[in-house]
Amino acid sequence: MMNILKAQWAIMLLLAITSCHSNKKNAETPQATQIADTHTSENSLDWQGTYQGVLPCADCEGIKTTITLNNDLTFKIKEVYLGKKEGVFESKGTFKWLSNGQKITLSDNNRNYFVGENTLTRLDNSGEKIEGDLASLYILNKLITKEIAFTGTKWKLVTLFGKEVVDTKAFIMFTEENNKVYGNNSCNSFNGAFEIKNGSQLKLSKMATTMMACPDMATEKQFMEVLNIADNFSLNGNTMTLNKARMAPLAVFKAEE
């Protein structure tokens, strides 16, 4: 009988020691550290680009809104008040990210937008999303532009040395066949040859033009100067630029449909 009691006491003592050791081990085990999610719209989304949509309007058919956000934190906005005469307003400026990295503020009148996946959502005056039946009408969608080929595209001249070119038939076109380049410099036709190296380095050669005289030769003179000094090009959607080194674009072109 005594042996049985001793055995029982031994078992109880062993269980007590084991339980104490287990509790001590659990107490010493550090709690798992929660890692904060640092992904934001600013650092994880491809937010650069152009967004468009029709926002609600109190006294018109709607406000067709187009906003372009650039890498350098500048923006352009165009608002067309549908159904109104002289209802077109354009402005540009800078924008800043708010501290949470999800919203931006435009500098022109402190309008706030939530930046989502390929969307911009107009926020109310307190910086919060608008709720209710009209909530979806405050969303601008990103325009997804298809990359256009450098060769085989008719590129219409829109800017020369930073100044807009209007009412001109000037264009340039590059063809893969025999690497020929041709176009119009706003007055005369021209043609020549081109060579591309390292993807974007450009060399134009053997340039020749017709010799017709026009009332205004300023655009032609500058256009031909660009063709003489340009040494690289860049593509962005339906826009092509001719450049010199890493300076500002010499000329900007838009693809003609």
CSV table of C-alpha atoms in Angstrom, one decimal:
chain,number,residue,atom,x,y,z
A,1,MET,CA,0.0,0.0,0.0
A,2,MET,CA,2.8,2.4,0.9
A,3,ASN,CA,4.5,1.7,-2.4
A,4,ILE,CA,1.3,2.6,-4.3
A,5,LEU,CA,1.0,5.9,-2.4
A,6,LYS,CA,4.6,6.8,-3.1
A,7,ALA,CA,4.1,6.1,-6.8
A,8,GLN,CA,1.0,8.3,-6.9
A,9,TRP,CA,2.9,11.1,-5.1
A,10,ALA,CA,5.7,10.8,-7.6
A,11,ILE,CA,3.4,11.0,-10.6
A,12,MET,CA,1.7,14.1,-9.1
A,13,LEU,CA,5.0,15.8,-8.4
A,14,LEU,CA,6.2,15.1,-12.0
A,15,LEU,CA,3.0,16.6,-13.5
A,16,ALA,CA,3.4,19.7,-11.3
A,17,ILE,CA,7.0,20.2,-12.4
A,18,THR,CA,6.1,19.7,-16.1
A,19,SER,CA,3.2,22.2,-15.9
A,20,CYS,CA,5.4,24.8,-14.2
A,21,HIS,CA,8.1,24.4,-16.8
A,22,SER,CA,5.6,24.7,-19.6
A,23,ASN,CA,4.1,27.8,-18.1
A,24,LYS,CA,7.5,29.4,-17.7
A,25,LYS,CA,8.4,28.6,-21.2
A,26,ASN,CA,5.2,30.1,-22.6
A,27,ALA,CA,5.8,33.2,-20.5
A,28,GLU,CA,9.3,33.6,-21.9
A,29,THR,CA,8.2,33.2,-25.5
A,30,PRO,CA,8.0,36.6,-27.1
A,31,GLN,CA,4.9,37.7,-28.8
A,32,ALA,CA,5.0,37.7,-32.6
A,33,THR,CA,5.8,41.2,-34.0
A,34,GLN,CA,3.2,42.6,-36.3
A,35,ILE,CA,4.8,44.0,-39.4
A,36,ALA,CA,3.2,47.1,-40.7
A,37,ASP,CA,2.1,47.2,-44.3
A,38,THR,CA,4.1,50.0,-45.9
A,39,HIS,CA,2.5,49.6,-49.4
A,40,THR,CA,0.7,52.8,-50.5
A,41,SER,CA,-0.8,54.2,-53.7
A,42,GLU,CA,2.2,56.4,-54.0
A,43,ASN,CA,4.9,53.7,-53.8
A,44,SER,CA,3.1,50.6,-55.2
A,45,LEU,CA,0.8,51.8,-58.0
A,46,ASP,CA,1.5,53.0,-61.5
A,47,TRP,CA,-0.3,56.3,-60.9
A,48,GLN,CA,1.4,58.4,-63.6
A,49,GLY,CA,-0.9,59.1,-66.6
A,50,THR,CA,-4.2,60.6,-67.7
A,51,TYR,CA,-7.6,60.1,-66.0
A,52,GLN,CA,-10.9,61.0,-67.4
A,53,GLY,CA,-14.6,60.9,-66.6
A,54,VAL,CA,-17.8,63.0,-66.2
A,55,LEU,CA,-18.3,64.4,-62.7
A,56,PRO,CA,-21.8,65.5,-61.5
A,57,CYS,CA,-22.7,69.1,-62.0
A,58,ALA,CA,-25.4,71.1,-60.2
A,59,ASP,CA,-26.3,73.4,-63.1
A,60,CYS,CA,-25.1,71.6,-66.2
A,61,GLU,CA,-25.2,68.1,-67.9
A,62,GLY,CA,-21.9,67.1,-66.2
A,63,ILE,CA,-18.3,68.1,-66.0
A,64,LYS,CA,-16.1,66.2,-68.4
A,65,THR,CA,-12.8,66.1,-66.4
A,66,THR,CA,-9.3,65.1,-67.7
A,67,ILE,CA,-6.4,65.1,-65.3
A,68,THR,CA,-2.8,64.2,-66.1
A,69,LEU,CA,-0.4,63.3,-63.3
A,70,ASN,CA,3.3,63.5,-64.1
A,71,ASN,CA,6.3,61.9,-62.4
A,72,ASP,CA,7.7,65.3,-61.3
A,73,LEU,CA,4.5,65.9,-59.2
A,74,THR,CA,3.0,68.3,-61.8
A,75,PHE,CA,-0.5,68.1,-63.2
A,76,LYS,CA,-2.8,69.4,-65.9
A,77,ILE,CA,-6.5,69.5,-65.6
A,78,LYS,CA,-9.2,70.3,-68.2
A,79,GLU,CA,-12.8,70.7,-67.3
A,80,VAL,CA,-15.6,71.0,-69.9
A,81,TYR,CA,-19.0,72.0,-68.5
A,82,LEU,CA,-21.3,70.1,-70.9
A,83,GLY,CA,-24.2,72.1,-72.3
A,84,LYS,CA,-22.7,75.4,-71.4
A,85,LYS,CA,-21.1,78.0,-73.7
A,86,GLU,CA,-17.6,79.0,-72.8
A,87,GLY,CA,-17.6,76.3,-70.3
A,88,VAL,CA,-14.0,75.1,-70.8
A,89,PHE,CA,-11.4,75.6,-68.1
A,90,GLU,CA,-7.8,74.5,-68.0
A,91,SER,CA,-5.1,74.8,-65.4
A,92,LYS,CA,-1.9,73.3,-64.3
A,93,GLY,CA,0.3,73.2,-61.2
A,94,THR,CA,1.8,70.8,-58.7
A,95,PHE,CA,0.2,68.2,-56.4
A,96,LYS,CA,1.4,66.6,-53.2
A,97,TRP,CA,0.8,63.3,-51.5
A,98,LEU,CA,-0.9,63.4,-48.1
A,99,SER,CA,0.8,61.6,-45.2
A,100,ASN,CA,-1.0,58.3,-45.8
A,101,GLY,CA,0.2,58.0,-49.4
A,102,GLN,CA,-3.3,57.3,-50.6
A,103,LYS,CA,-4.6,60.7,-51.4
A,104,ILE,CA,-3.3,63.8,-53.4
A,105,THR,CA,-4.1,67.5,-53.2
A,106,LEU,CA,-4.0,69.7,-56.3
A,107,SER,CA,-2.4,73.1,-55.8
A,108,ASP,CA,-4.9,75.1,-58.0
A,109,ASN,CA,-7.7,75.0,-55.5
A,110,ASN,CA,-6.8,72.3,-53.0
A,111,ARG,CA,-9.0,69.6,-54.5
A,112,ASN,CA,-8.4,66.1,-53.0
A,113,TYR,CA,-8.4,62.8,-54.9
A,114,PHE,CA,-8.1,59.2,-53.7
A,115,VAL,CA,-5.6,57.3,-55.9
A,116,GLY,CA,-6.7,53.8,-56.7
A,117,GLU,CA,-5.7,51.1,-59.2
A,118,ASN,CA,-6.1,53.0,-62.5
A,119,THR,CA,-8.7,55.4,-60.9
A,120,LEU,CA,-8.9,58.8,-59.3
A,121,THR,CA,-11.8,59.4,-57.0
A,122,ARG,CA,-12.9,63.0,-56.3
A,123,LEU,CA,-13.2,63.5,-52.5
A,124,ASP,CA,-15.5,65.9,-50.6
A,125,ASN,CA,-14.3,69.1,-48.9
A,126,SER,CA,-13.2,67.2,-45.8
A,127,GLY,CA,-11.1,64.8,-47.9
A,128,GLU,CA,-13.4,61.8,-47.5
A,129,LYS,CA,-15.0,59.6,-50.2
A,130,ILE,CA,-18.5,60.7,-51.3
A,131,GLU,CA,-21.1,58.1,-50.4
A,132,GLY,CA,-24.6,57.3,-51.6
A,133,ASP,CA,-26.2,56.6,-55.0
A,134,LEU,CA,-23.9,59.0,-56.8
A,135,ALA,CA,-20.6,57.8,-55.4
A,136,SER,CA,-19.6,55.9,-58.6
A,137,LEU,CA,-20.0,59.2,-60.6
A,138,TYR,CA,-17.0,60.8,-58.8
A,139,ILE,CA,-14.5,58.2,-60.2
A,140,LEU,CA,-12.1,59.1,-63.1
A,141,ASN,CA,-10.6,56.2,-65.0
A,142,LYS,CA,-7.1,56.0,-66.3
A,143,LEU,CA,-6.7,56.1,-70.1
A,144,ILE,CA,-4.7,53.1,-71.1
A,145,THR,CA,-2.7,54.2,-74.2
A,146,LYS,CA,-1.3,51.6,-76.6
A,147,GLU,CA,2.3,52.1,-77.5
A,148,ILE,CA,2.7,53.2,-81.1
A,149,ALA,CA,5.6,52.1,-83.2
A,150,PHE,CA,8.3,54.6,-84.1
A,151,THR,CA,8.4,53.5,-87.7
A,152,GLY,CA,5.4,53.4,-90.0
A,153,THR,CA,3.6,56.1,-88.0
A,154,LYS,CA,2.8,59.6,-89.3
A,155,TRP,CA,4.0,61.9,-86.6
A,156,LYS,CA,2.4,65.4,-86.7
A,157,LEU,CA,4.5,68.2,-85.3
A,158,VAL,CA,2.9,69.9,-82.3
A,159,THR,CA,5.7,71.6,-80.4
A,160,LEU,CA,9.1,73.2,-81.5
A,161,PHE,CA,11.7,74.3,-78.9
A,162,GLY,CA,9.0,74.4,-76.2
A,163,LYS,CA,6.5,76.4,-78.2
A,164,GLU,CA,3.2,75.1,-79.6
A,165,VAL,CA,2.9,74.8,-83.4
A,166,VAL,CA,-0.6,75.4,-84.7
A,167,ASP,CA,-2.3,75.2,-88.1
A,168,THR,CA,0.6,73.5,-89.8
A,169,LYS,CA,0.8,70.4,-92.0
A,170,ALA,CA,4.3,69.6,-90.7
A,171,PHE,CA,5.0,66.0,-90.0
A,172,ILE,CA,7.7,63.3,-90.2
A,173,MET,CA,7.6,59.6,-91.0
A,174,PHE,CA,10.2,56.9,-90.6
A,175,THR,CA,9.9,53.7,-92.8
A,176,GLU,CA,11.7,50.4,-92.2
A,177,GLU,CA,12.2,49.9,-95.9
A,178,ASN,CA,15.7,51.1,-96.6
A,179,ASN,CA,15.6,53.2,-93.4
A,180,LYS,CA,14.0,56.2,-95.2
A,181,VAL,CA,12.7,59.3,-93.5
A,182,TYR,CA,10.4,61.8,-95.1
A,183,GLY,CA,7.8,64.5,-94.3
A,184,ASN,CA,6.8,68.1,-94.6
A,185,ASN,CA,8.4,71.0,-92.7
A,186,SER,CA,5.3,73.2,-93.0
A,187,CYS,CA,6.3,74.6,-96.4
A,188,ASN,CA,8.6,72.1,-98.2
A,189,SER,CA,8.8,68.4,-98.4
A,190,PHE,CA,12.0,66.7,-97.2
A,191,ASN,CA,13.5,63.2,-97.3
A,192,GLY,CA,16.6,61.4,-96.1
A,193,ALA,CA,17.9,58.4,-94.2
A,194,PHE,CA,18.0,57.4,-90.6
A,195,GLU,CA,19.8,55.0,-88.3
A,196,ILE,CA,18.9,53.8,-84.8
A,197,LYS,CA,21.4,52.4,-82.3
A,198,ASN,CA,20.9,51.2,-78.7
A,199,GLY,CA,17.1,51.4,-79.0
A,200,SER,CA,16.8,55.2,-79.0
A,201,GLN,CA,19.9,56.8,-80.4
A,202,LEU,CA,19.0,58.4,-83.8
A,203,LYS,CA,21.1,59.6,-86.7
A,204,LEU,CA,19.6,61.5,-89.6
A,205,SER,CA,21.6,61.9,-92.8
A,206,LYS,CA,21.3,62.8,-96.5
A,207,MET,CA,18.6,65.3,-95.8
A,208,ALA,CA,17.2,67.1,-98.8
A,209,THR,CA,14.2,69.5,-99.3
A,210,THR,CA,12.2,71.0,-102.1
A,211,MET,CA,12.8,74.8,-102.6
A,212,MET,CA,9.3,76.3,-102.6
A,213,ALA,CA,9.0,79.8,-101.0
A,214,CYS,CA,6.3,80.4,-98.4
A,215,PRO,CA,5.1,83.6,-96.6
A,216,ASP,CA,6.3,82.3,-93.2
A,217,MET,CA,9.4,80.2,-93.1
A,218,ALA,CA,10.1,80.3,-89.4
A,219,THR,CA,8.6,76.9,-88.6
A,220,GLU,CA,10.5,75.3,-91.5
A,221,LYS,CA,13.8,76.8,-90.4
A,222,GLN,CA,13.4,75.5,-86.8
A,223,PHE,CA,12.1,72.1,-87.9
A,224,MET,CA,15.1,71.5,-90.2
A,225,GLU,CA,17.4,72.7,-87.4
A,226,VAL,CA,15.9,70.0,-85.1
A,227,LEU,CA,16.5,67.4,-87.8
A,228,ASN,CA,20.2,68.5,-88.0
A,229,ILE,CA,21.0,68.3,-84.3
A,230,ALA,CA,18.7,65.6,-82.8
A,231,ASP,CA,20.5,62.5,-81.7
A,232,ASN,CA,17.8,60.5,-79.9
A,233,PHE,CA,14.1,60.0,-79.7
A,234,SER,CA,11.6,58.9,-77.1
A,235,LEU,CA,8.1,57.3,-77.2
A,236,ASN,CA,5.3,57.7,-74.7
A,237,GLY,CA,1.9,56.4,-75.9
A,238,ASN,CA,0.9,58.4,-78.9
A,239,THR,CA,3.7,61.0,-78.4
A,240,MET,CA,7.1,61.0,-79.9
A,241,THR,CA,9.9,63.5,-79.2
A,242,LEU,CA,13.2,64.3,-80.9
A,243,ASN,CA,15.9,65.2,-78.4
A,244,LYS,CA,19.5,66.4,-78.1
A,245,ALA,CA,21.3,64.4,-75.4
A,246,ARG,CA,19.3,64.7,-72.1
A,247,MET,CA,18.1,68.2,-72.7
A,248,ALA,CA,14.4,69.2,-73.0
A,249,PRO,CA,12.7,67.9,-76.1
A,250,LEU,CA,13.6,69.8,-79.3
A,251,ALA,CA,10.3,68.8,-81.0
A,252,VAL,CA,7.2,67.0,-79.9
A,253,PHE,CA,4.9,65.0,-82.3
A,254,LYS,CA,1.6,63.3,-82.0
A,255,ALA,CA,0.6,60.1,-83.9
A,256,GLU,CA,-2.0,60.8,-86.6
A,257,GLU,CA,-4.8,58.2,-86.8
